[in-house]
Coordinates of C-alpha atoms and ligand atoms in Angstrom, one line a residue:
Chain A
M1 CA 22.1 28.1 -1.7
K2 CA 22.8 24.7 -3.1
G3 CA 25.7 24.4 -5.6
V4 CA 23.4 22.8 -8.1
L5 CA 21.8 26.2 -8.7
F6 CA 25.2 27.9 -9.3
N7 CA 26.1 25.0 -11.6
V8 CA 22.9 25.7 -13.6
V9 CA 23.6 29.4 -13.7
Q10 CA 27.1 28.7 -14.9
E11 CA 25.8 26.4 -17.7
V12 CA 23.3 29.0 -18.8
V13 CA 26.0 31.8 -18.9
E14 CA 28.6 29.6 -20.6
E15 CA 26.2 28.2 -23.2
T16 CA 24.8 31.6 -24.0
Y17 CA 27.8 33.9 -23.8
G18 CA 30.8 31.6 -23.6
E19 CA 33.1 30.3 -20.9
D20 CA 35.1 33.5 -20.8
T21 CA 32.0 35.5 -19.7
W22 CA 31.6 33.2 -16.7
D23 CA 35.2 33.8 -15.8
D24 CA 34.6 37.6 -16.1
L25 CA 31.5 37.5 -14.0
L26 CA 33.4 35.6 -11.2
D27 CA 36.2 38.1 -11.5
D28 CA 33.8 41.1 -11.3
A29 CA 32.0 39.6 -8.3
G30 CA 35.3 38.6 -6.6
L31 CA 34.3 35.0 -6.3
E32 CA 36.3 31.8 -6.6
G33 CA 33.3 30.0 -8.1
A34 CA 34.3 26.3 -7.5
Y35 CA 30.7 25.2 -7.1
T36 CA 29.8 21.6 -6.4
A37 CA 26.1 20.5 -6.8
L38 CA 25.7 19.2 -3.3
G39 CA 27.7 22.0 -1.6
D40 CA 26.2 25.0 0.2
Y41 CA 27.2 28.5 -0.8
P42 CA 26.2 31.9 0.6
D43 CA 23.1 33.5 -1.2
H44 CA 25.1 36.7 -1.6
E45 CA 27.3 35.0 -4.1
L46 CA 24.3 34.6 -6.4
V47 CA 23.3 38.2 -5.8
A48 CA 26.9 39.3 -6.6
L49 CA 26.9 37.3 -9.8
V50 CA 23.6 38.8 -10.9
A51 CA 24.8 42.3 -10.1
A52 CA 27.9 41.7 -12.2
A53 CA 25.9 40.4 -15.1
S54 CA 23.5 43.4 -14.7
L55 CA 26.5 45.8 -14.9
R56 CA 27.9 44.1 -18.0
T57 CA 24.6 43.8 -19.9
G58 CA 22.9 47.0 -18.8
L59 CA 19.8 44.9 -17.8
G60 CA 18.3 45.4 -14.4
P61 CA 19.1 42.6 -11.8
D62 CA 15.4 41.5 -12.0
A63 CA 15.6 41.0 -15.7
V64 CA 18.8 39.1 -15.4
L65 CA 17.3 36.7 -12.8
R66 CA 14.2 36.2 -14.9
T67 CA 16.3 35.3 -17.9
V68 CA 18.4 32.9 -15.9
G69 CA 15.2 31.3 -14.5
R70 CA 13.8 30.9 -18.0
L71 CA 16.9 29.2 -19.3
A72 CA 17.5 27.2 -16.1
L73 CA 14.3 25.1 -16.0
P74 CA 15.2 22.5 -18.6
R75 CA 18.6 22.1 -16.9
L76 CA 17.1 21.6 -13.5
L77 CA 14.6 19.2 -14.9
D78 CA 17.4 17.1 -16.4
R79 CA 18.8 16.8 -12.9
L80 CA 15.7 15.1 -11.5
P81 CA 15.9 11.3 -11.3
P82 CA 13.7 9.7 -14.0
T83 CA 11.6 8.1 -11.3
V84 CA 10.1 11.5 -10.3
P85 CA 6.7 11.6 -12.0
L86 CA 6.4 14.8 -14.1
A87 CA 3.0 16.3 -15.0
D88 CA 2.1 16.4 -18.7
E89 CA 0.2 19.6 -18.7
P90 CA 1.3 23.2 -17.7
M91 CA -1.1 23.8 -14.8
A92 CA -0.5 20.4 -13.2
F93 CA 3.2 21.0 -13.6
V94 CA 3.1 24.3 -11.8
R95 CA 1.2 22.7 -8.9
S96 CA 3.7 19.8 -8.9
V97 CA 6.7 22.1 -8.2
N98 CA 5.5 22.5 -4.6
D99 CA 3.9 19.1 -4.3
I100 CA 6.3 16.8 -6.0
I101 CA 9.4 18.5 -7.4
H102 CA 10.7 20.5 -4.5
P103 CA 9.8 17.7 -2.0
E104 CA 12.0 15.4 -4.1
V105 CA 14.7 18.1 -4.1
L106 CA 14.7 17.9 -0.4
K107 CA 15.6 14.2 -0.5
L108 CA 18.1 14.6 -3.3
Y109 CA 19.9 17.7 -1.8
P110 CA 19.8 17.3 1.9
A111 CA 19.7 20.5 3.9
S112 CA 18.3 22.4 0.9
H113 CA 15.5 25.0 1.4
P114 CA 13.5 25.4 -1.7
P115 CA 10.8 28.1 -1.7
V116 CA 7.1 27.4 -0.9
F117 CA 4.5 27.9 -3.7
D118 CA 0.9 28.1 -2.6
C119 CA -1.4 27.4 -5.6
K120 CA -5.0 28.4 -5.8
D121 CA -7.5 28.2 -8.7
D122 CA -8.5 31.6 -9.9
G123 CA -11.1 31.5 -12.6
D124 CA -9.3 30.4 -15.7
G125 CA -5.9 30.6 -14.1
L126 CA -3.8 29.6 -11.2
M127 CA -2.8 32.0 -8.4
V128 CA 0.7 31.1 -7.3
R129 CA 2.1 32.7 -4.1
Y130 CA 5.9 32.5 -3.8
R131 CA 7.3 32.5 -0.2
S132 CA 10.9 32.4 0.6
T133 CA 13.4 34.0 2.9
R134 CA 15.9 34.0 0.0
R135 CA 13.8 36.8 -1.7
L136 CA 14.3 35.7 -5.3
P137 CA 10.8 36.2 -6.9
D138 CA 12.3 37.2 -10.2
L139 CA 14.0 33.8 -10.4
A140 CA 10.7 32.2 -9.7
H141 CA 9.1 34.4 -12.4
G142 CA 11.6 33.2 -15.0
L143 CA 11.3 29.6 -14.0
L144 CA 7.5 29.8 -14.2
E145 CA 7.7 31.5 -17.6
A146 CA 9.9 28.6 -18.8
V147 CA 6.9 26.3 -18.4
D148 CA 5.8 27.8 -21.7
D149 CA 8.8 26.4 -23.6
H150 CA 8.7 23.2 -21.8
F151 CA 5.2 22.3 -23.0
E152 CA 5.4 24.3 -26.2
Q153 CA 2.1 25.9 -25.2
S154 CA 1.6 29.6 -24.6
V155 CA 1.6 30.2 -20.8
S156 CA 1.4 33.7 -19.4
V157 CA 2.9 34.6 -16.0
E158 CA 1.9 37.9 -14.5
R159 CA 3.2 39.2 -11.2
I160 CA 0.1 40.7 -9.7
A161 CA 1.0 41.5 -6.1
D162 CA 4.2 42.5 -4.6
D163 CA 3.9 42.5 -0.9
D164 CA 7.6 42.3 -0.6
E165 CA 10.4 40.3 -2.2
A166 CA 9.8 37.4 0.2
N167 CA 6.1 37.1 -0.7
A168 CA 5.1 37.6 -4.3
V169 CA 2.0 36.5 -6.2
F170 CA 1.9 35.3 -9.8
L171 CA -1.1 34.6 -12.0
V172 CA -0.4 31.8 -14.4
R173 CA -2.7 31.3 -17.3
V174 CA -2.6 28.8 -20.2
G175 CA -3.3 30.0 -23.7
E176 CA -2.4 33.7 -23.3
A177 CA 1.0 34.7 -24.5
Chain B
M1 CA 31.4 41.3 -23.6
N2 CA 33.8 38.5 -24.5
R3 CA 37.2 40.1 -25.0
A4 CA 39.3 37.1 -24.3
G5 CA 40.6 35.2 -27.3
E6 CA 41.7 38.3 -29.2
P7 CA 45.0 37.8 -30.9
G8 CA 48.0 38.6 -28.7
D9 CA 46.2 38.0 -25.5
E10 CA 47.9 34.6 -24.8
A11 CA 48.7 35.5 -21.2
D12 CA 45.1 36.2 -20.4
R13 CA 44.1 32.9 -22.1
L14 CA 46.6 31.0 -19.9
R15 CA 45.5 32.8 -16.8
R16 CA 41.9 31.9 -17.5
L17 CA 42.7 28.2 -18.1
E18 CA 44.8 28.1 -14.9
R19 CA 41.9 29.5 -12.9
R20 CA 39.4 27.1 -14.5
L21 CA 41.7 24.3 -13.6
Q22 CA 42.0 25.5 -10.1
R23 CA 38.2 25.9 -9.8
E24 CA 37.7 22.4 -11.1
R25 CA 40.2 21.0 -8.6
T26 CA 38.6 22.8 -5.7
A27 CA 35.1 21.7 -6.8
R28 CA 36.3 18.1 -7.1
R29 CA 37.9 18.2 -3.7
T30 CA 34.7 19.5 -2.2
A31 CA 32.6 17.0 -4.1
E32 CA 34.8 14.2 -2.8
Q33 CA 34.5 15.4 0.8
I34 CA 30.7 15.6 0.5
A35 CA 30.6 12.2 -1.1
E36 CA 32.8 10.8 1.7
S37 CA 30.7 12.3 4.4
R38 CA 27.5 11.1 2.7
T39 CA 28.9 7.6 2.4
R40 CA 29.7 7.6 6.1
D41 CA 26.2 8.9 6.9
L42 CA 24.8 6.2 4.7
Y43 CA 26.9 3.5 6.3
E44 CA 25.8 4.7 9.8
A45 CA 22.2 4.9 8.7
N46 CA 22.5 1.3 7.3
R47 CA 24.0 0.1 10.6
D48 CA 21.2 1.7 12.5
L49 CA 18.7 0.1 10.2
D50 CA 20.3 -3.3 10.6
Q51 CA 20.1 -2.8 14.4
Q52 CA 16.4 -1.8 14.1
I53 CA 15.6 -4.7 11.9
M54 CA 17.2 -7.1 14.4
E55 CA 15.3 -5.5 17.3
R56 CA 12.0 -5.7 15.4
T57 CA 12.6 -9.3 14.4
A58 CA 13.4 -10.2 18.0
E59 CA 10.2 -8.3 19.0
L60 CA 8.1 -10.2 16.4
D61 CA 9.6 -13.5 17.5
R62 CA 8.7 -12.7 21.1
A63 CA 5.2 -11.8 20.1
L64 CA 4.9 -15.0 18.0
V65 CA 6.0 -17.1 20.9
A66 CA 3.5 -15.3 23.2
A67 CA 0.7 -15.8 20.7
T68 CA 1.6 -19.4 20.2
R69 CA 1.7 -19.9 24.0
A70 CA -1.7 -18.1 24.3
S71 CA -3.2 -20.3 21.7
E72 CA -1.7 -23.4 23.3
T73 CA -3.1 -22.3 26.6
K74 CA -6.5 -21.7 25.1
S75 CA -6.5 -25.2 23.5
A76 CA -5.4 -26.8 26.8
F77 CA -8.1 -24.9 28.6
L78 CA -10.7 -26.0 26.1
A79 CA -9.6 -29.6 26.3
E80 CA -9.7 -29.5 30.1
M81 CA -13.1 -27.8 30.1
S82 CA -14.4 -30.3 27.7
H83 CA -13.2 -33.1 29.9
Q84 CA -14.6 -31.5 33.0
L85 CA -18.1 -30.9 31.5
K86 CA -18.3 -34.2 29.8
T87 CA -17.4 -36.4 32.7
P88 CA -20.4 -35.6 34.8
L89 CA -22.6 -35.5 31.8
N90 CA -21.5 -39.0 30.7
G91 CA -22.1 -40.1 34.2
L92 CA -25.6 -38.7 34.1
I93 CA -26.4 -40.3 30.7
G94 CA -24.9 -43.6 31.8
M95 CA -26.9 -43.7 35.0
L96 CA -30.1 -42.7 33.2
E97 CA -29.6 -45.5 30.6
L98 CA -29.0 -48.0 33.4
V99 CA -32.5 -47.4 34.8
D100 CA -34.5 -50.4 33.8
L101 CA -37.4 -49.2 31.8
D102 CA -39.4 -52.2 32.9
T103 CA -39.3 -51.1 36.5
V104 CA -40.9 -47.7 35.9
D105 CA -44.4 -46.9 34.9
D106 CA -45.4 -45.5 31.5
C107 CA -45.4 -41.9 32.7
N108 CA -42.0 -42.1 34.2
S109 CA -40.6 -44.1 31.3
E110 CA -41.5 -41.2 29.0
R111 CA -39.9 -38.7 31.3
L112 CA -36.8 -40.9 31.4
T113 CA -36.6 -41.0 27.6
V114 CA -36.9 -37.2 27.4
A115 CA -34.2 -36.8 30.1
V116 CA -31.8 -39.1 28.1
H117 CA -32.6 -37.3 24.9
S118 CA -32.0 -33.8 26.5
A119 CA -28.7 -35.0 28.1
R120 CA -27.5 -36.2 24.7
R121 CA -28.5 -32.9 23.1
L122 CA -26.6 -31.1 25.9
E123 CA -23.6 -33.2 25.2
R124 CA -23.7 -32.4 21.5
L125 CA -24.2 -28.7 22.2
I126 CA -21.2 -28.6 24.5
S127 CA -19.0 -30.4 21.9
R128 CA -20.0 -27.9 19.3
L129 CA -19.5 -25.0 21.6
I130 CA -16.0 -26.1 22.3
V131 CA -15.3 -26.6 18.6
Y132 CA -16.7 -23.2 18.0
S133 CA -14.5 -21.4 20.5
D134 CA -11.5 -23.3 19.2
L135 CA -12.2 -22.2 15.6
D136 CA -13.4 -18.6 16.3
G137 CA -10.7 -16.2 15.1
A138 CA -8.4 -19.0 14.1
D139 CA -6.4 -18.8 10.9
L140 CA -6.0 -22.2 9.3
T141 CA -4.9 -20.8 5.9
R142 CA -1.3 -20.9 6.9
S143 CA -1.4 -24.6 7.6
P144 CA -3.7 -26.0 4.9
R145 CA -4.4 -29.7 4.8
H146 CA -5.6 -30.2 1.3
R147 CA -8.2 -32.7 0.1
S148 CA -9.9 -33.2 -3.2
V149 CA -13.2 -31.5 -3.5
V150 CA -14.6 -34.6 -5.1
D151 CA -13.7 -36.6 -2.0
V152 CA -15.1 -33.9 0.4
V153 CA -18.4 -33.9 -1.5
S154 CA -18.7 -37.6 -1.9
D155 CA -17.9 -38.2 1.8
L156 CA -20.5 -35.6 2.6
H157 CA -23.0 -37.5 0.5
D158 CA -22.1 -40.8 2.2
R159 CA -22.5 -39.3 5.6
W160 CA -25.9 -37.8 5.0
S161 CA -27.8 -39.6 2.3
G162 CA -29.3 -42.0 4.8
D163 CA -30.5 -39.3 7.2
C164 CA -31.9 -37.4 4.3
L165 CA -33.8 -40.4 3.0
Q166 CA -35.4 -40.9 6.5
V167 CA -37.0 -37.4 6.3
G168 CA -38.0 -37.8 2.6
Q169 CA -35.1 -35.9 1.0
L170 CA -33.1 -37.1 -2.0
L171 CA -29.5 -36.0 -1.7
S172 CA -27.6 -35.7 -5.0
V173 CA -24.3 -34.4 -6.1
E174 CA -24.0 -32.3 -9.2
E175 CA -21.3 -30.7 -11.3
I176 CA -18.4 -32.5 -9.9
M177 CA -15.1 -30.9 -11.0
E178 CA -11.9 -32.4 -12.0
A179 CA -10.4 -34.4 -9.3
D180 CA -7.2 -32.4 -8.9
I181 CA -8.9 -29.3 -7.5
V182 CA -8.3 -29.3 -3.8
V183 CA -9.5 -27.3 -0.9
A184 CA -10.1 -27.7 2.7
H185 CA -9.2 -28.9 6.0
P186 CA -11.3 -30.8 8.6
P187 CA -13.3 -27.7 9.6
L188 CA -14.8 -27.7 6.1
D189 CA -16.5 -31.1 6.9
L190 CA -17.7 -29.6 10.1
A191 CA -19.2 -26.6 8.3
L192 CA -20.9 -28.8 5.7
D193 CA -22.2 -31.1 8.4
E194 CA -23.8 -28.2 10.1
V195 CA -25.5 -27.1 6.9
M196 CA -26.7 -30.7 6.3
S197 CA -28.0 -31.0 9.8
N198 CA -30.0 -27.9 9.3
V199 CA -31.3 -29.2 6.0
V200 CA -32.3 -32.5 7.5
N201 CA -34.0 -30.9 10.5
H202 CA -35.8 -28.0 8.8
A203 CA -36.0 -28.1 5.0
G204 CA -38.8 -30.7 4.6
R205 CA -39.3 -33.2 1.9
G206 CA -37.8 -32.8 -1.6
A207 CA -34.6 -32.8 -3.5
V208 CA -31.3 -31.7 -1.9
R209 CA -28.5 -30.9 -4.2
I210 CA -24.8 -30.5 -3.5
Q211 CA -23.2 -28.4 -6.3
T212 CA -19.6 -27.6 -6.9
R213 CA -18.1 -25.1 -9.3
L214 CA -14.8 -23.4 -9.9
V215 CA -14.8 -19.6 -10.3
Q216 CA -12.2 -17.1 -11.2
A217 CA -10.8 -15.5 -8.1
E218 CA -11.1 -11.7 -7.9
R219 CA -7.7 -11.2 -6.3
T220 CA -4.6 -11.2 -8.3
D221 CA -3.1 -14.2 -6.8
E222 CA -1.0 -16.4 -9.1
V223 CA -0.7 -19.2 -6.6
A224 CA -4.4 -19.8 -6.2
P225 CA -6.2 -18.1 -9.1
H226 CA -9.4 -19.9 -8.5
D227 CA -12.1 -20.2 -5.9
V228 CA -14.3 -23.2 -5.3
V229 CA -18.0 -22.5 -4.6
L230 CA -19.9 -25.3 -2.8
R231 CA -23.6 -24.9 -2.8
I232 CA -26.1 -27.0 -0.9
L233 CA -29.7 -26.4 -2.2
D234 CA -32.8 -27.6 -0.4
P235 CA -36.5 -27.2 -0.7
G236 CA -36.8 -25.3 2.5
P237 CA -37.4 -21.5 2.9
G238 CA -33.7 -20.7 3.1
L239 CA -31.7 -18.7 5.6
P240 CA -32.9 -15.2 6.5
A241 CA -31.0 -13.0 4.0
E242 CA -30.0 -10.5 6.7
S243 CA -28.3 -13.1 8.8
T244 CA -25.4 -13.4 6.4
V245 CA -23.8 -11.7 3.5
E246 CA -24.2 -12.5 -0.2
V247 CA -21.3 -14.8 -1.0
D248 CA -20.7 -13.9 -4.6
C249 CA -20.1 -10.3 -3.6
L250 CA -17.1 -11.1 -1.5
A251 CA -13.8 -12.5 -2.2
P252 CA -12.3 -14.8 0.3
G253 CA -10.1 -12.9 2.7
D254 CA -12.2 -9.8 2.4
P255 CA -11.7 -7.9 5.6
T256 CA -15.3 -6.6 5.5
R257 CA -16.6 -10.0 6.0
T258 CA -16.4 -9.7 9.8
A259 CA -19.3 -7.3 9.6
D260 CA -22.2 -9.7 10.2
R261 CA -22.2 -12.5 12.6
P262 CA -25.0 -15.0 12.2
A263 CA -27.1 -15.9 15.2
G264 CA -27.4 -19.4 16.4
L265 CA -24.7 -21.9 17.2
G266 CA -25.0 -23.8 13.9
L267 CA -24.6 -20.8 11.8
A268 CA -21.9 -19.4 14.0
L269 CA -20.0 -22.7 13.6
I270 CA -20.3 -22.6 9.8
D271 CA -19.2 -19.0 9.9
A272 CA -16.2 -19.6 12.2
A273 CA -15.1 -22.7 10.2
V274 CA -15.3 -21.0 6.8
R275 CA -13.6 -17.8 8.1
A276 CA -10.8 -19.9 9.6
L277 CA -10.3 -21.4 6.2
G278 CA -10.0 -17.9 4.7
G279 CA -13.3 -18.2 2.8
N280 CA -16.8 -16.7 3.1
W281 CA -20.3 -17.9 2.8
G282 CA -23.9 -16.8 2.4
P283 CA -27.4 -17.6 1.4
V284 CA -28.5 -18.7 -2.0
I285 CA -32.0 -17.6 -2.9
E286 CA -33.3 -19.2 -6.1
G287 CA -37.0 -19.2 -5.8
Y288 CA -38.1 -22.9 -5.6
Q289 CA -34.7 -23.9 -4.1
N290 CA -32.8 -22.1 -1.5
G291 CA -29.6 -22.9 0.4
V292 CA -26.2 -22.0 1.3
A293 CA -23.0 -21.3 -0.7
I294 CA -19.5 -21.6 0.7
R295 CA -16.6 -20.0 -1.2
L296 CA -13.0 -21.1 -0.6
R297 CA -9.7 -20.8 -2.3
A298 CA -8.9 -23.7 -4.6
A299 CA -5.3 -24.8 -4.4
V300 CA -3.3 -27.0 -6.8
P301 CA -2.2 -30.2 -5.2
A302 CA 1.4 -30.2 -4.1
E303 CA 2.6 -32.9 -6.5
S304 CA 1.3 -31.0 -9.6
A305 CA 2.1 -27.5 -8.4
Ligands
LIG401 C1 8.7 25.9 -12.5 C2 9.5 25.1 -11.8 C3 10.3 25.6 -10.6 C4 10.2 26.8 -9.9 C5 9.2 27.9 -10.1 C6 11.3 26.8 -8.9 C7 11.6 27.8 -8.1 C8 12.7 27.9 -7.3 C9 13.2 29.1 -6.7 C10 12.7 30.5 -6.9 C11 14.3 28.8 -6.0 C12 15.3 29.7 -5.3 C13 15.3 29.6 -3.8 C14 14.2 30.5 -3.2 O1 13.7 31.4 -3.9 O2 13.9 30.2 -2.1 C15 14.5 27.4 -6.1 C16 15.4 26.7 -5.5 C17 15.8 25.4 -5.8 N1 15.1 24.6 -6.7 FE1 13.4 25.1 -7.7 N2 12.0 25.6 -9.0 C18 11.4 24.9 -10.0 C19 11.9 23.7 -10.5 C20 12.9 23.0 -9.9 C21 13.4 21.7 -10.4 C22 12.8 21.0 -11.7 C23 14.4 21.4 -9.6 C24 15.2 20.1 -9.8 C25 16.4 19.8 -9.5 C26 14.6 22.4 -8.6 C27 15.5 22.4 -7.6 C28 15.8 23.4 -6.8 C29 16.9 23.5 -5.9 C30 18.0 22.4 -5.6 C31 16.9 24.7 -5.3 C32 17.9 25.2 -4.2 C33 17.4 25.1 -2.8 C34 18.4 25.5 -1.8 O3 19.5 25.9 -2.2 O4 18.2 25.3 -0.6 N3 13.6 23.4 -8.8 N4 13.5 26.9 -6.9

């Protein structure tokens, strides 16, 4: 996993719980934690951090990842160059993750492997299928939920199918909190 | 969750700070290594790119030389062919003209006149054919030789007013524009002569008007923001509409303009000349007067540009 994701998680933890908490999480997980945005680090380091946070907070790992995702989106968006065109409405934005944002990420962070999001109109909503060998659908869930805050519009994200962790389906709707 | 910072835990504080410092150091070192390796990659990519650009430029140069050579070969071939065709033809015409009309009877004298006339037509046809094959597909827009529209039109009037009068046509020039709008190249004269020859031979008696006007170009081209439209209107029935395209619909340089090719050498010559100049042309149908419009880029003369 790219270091930028660890940087963002660190920012989220430090800003929400303080710098010491980040130190403690690293200690608990037995990690050095010297993350550099362009560096590559094993996925299990993220899993270990989430497990440590889960132990300390009493929340399940899925809830921890969802919360991290929710808080991470604005920080990830800040890291995109201003030349990347951003959609100005929630549904278009969700589509653009797969069509614009992650393709740009591939150029910005060589050798990165962002997940695939297949989007399909579904009546009044958007069916979003997450596919990734990293198996982090809860992170995706949280990031999708953050679209709500980003546009200050109520957006609901419901996980409707759970084939397995590498292949989850969300139904995203605007106007339903 | 956050127990650090409690009074008396100075050692823990120090340990944390030391670890953060260490983390920052390691992260910085990694970042520097990544930056260095990326810079090297970029440097190598740039070098490859330079090499590619050099190779492409050399390739283009070679293609240009080949194209120029091909064009020169074509011109040389045409010049040679023209010479080879015209030499026997001139001999034929010369010999026919040398026959003393007084020595032949009326019947043969008429045949002789027809033969000379036909040979002359053949000579003109060959010349035009050669000009056509020279112009067809040529691009003269890169080497423009500008002339004032006023001069082009007034020369055209001078060349044709006599012939027009002989067939009962009154040739006039209207809407002359300011003198400093320039277009053209010798093929424009050729195209206009073809139009006029058609008018004189087929349009019948009446007024023939040459009109010029300046129109806003559709393209966003700061260098040549205007087009010149030259119209020659005559009392004849006009060109069949399907033989050409409507001139006002097309901007010069429109790639779709290769769609229709007019039939007949005269029209083909007009077409090739106007295309070579980067313009387009088409019929004008205005009820009692029909004709042809030619649209070309207007350029500002070099001294005032
Ligand atoms: C709603 C918006 C987004 C969603 C749902 C989303 C989803 C995800 C998920 C779930 C991952 C984890 C890897 C995986 O599961 O395979 C990921 C990775 C990543 N995303 Fe996004 N993302 C979003 C927006 C962004 C933005 C704005 C950036 C801008 C920098 C970004 C950059 C990255 C990067 C760098 C990775 C790591 C890829 C790797 O390590 O190979 N994402 N994204």
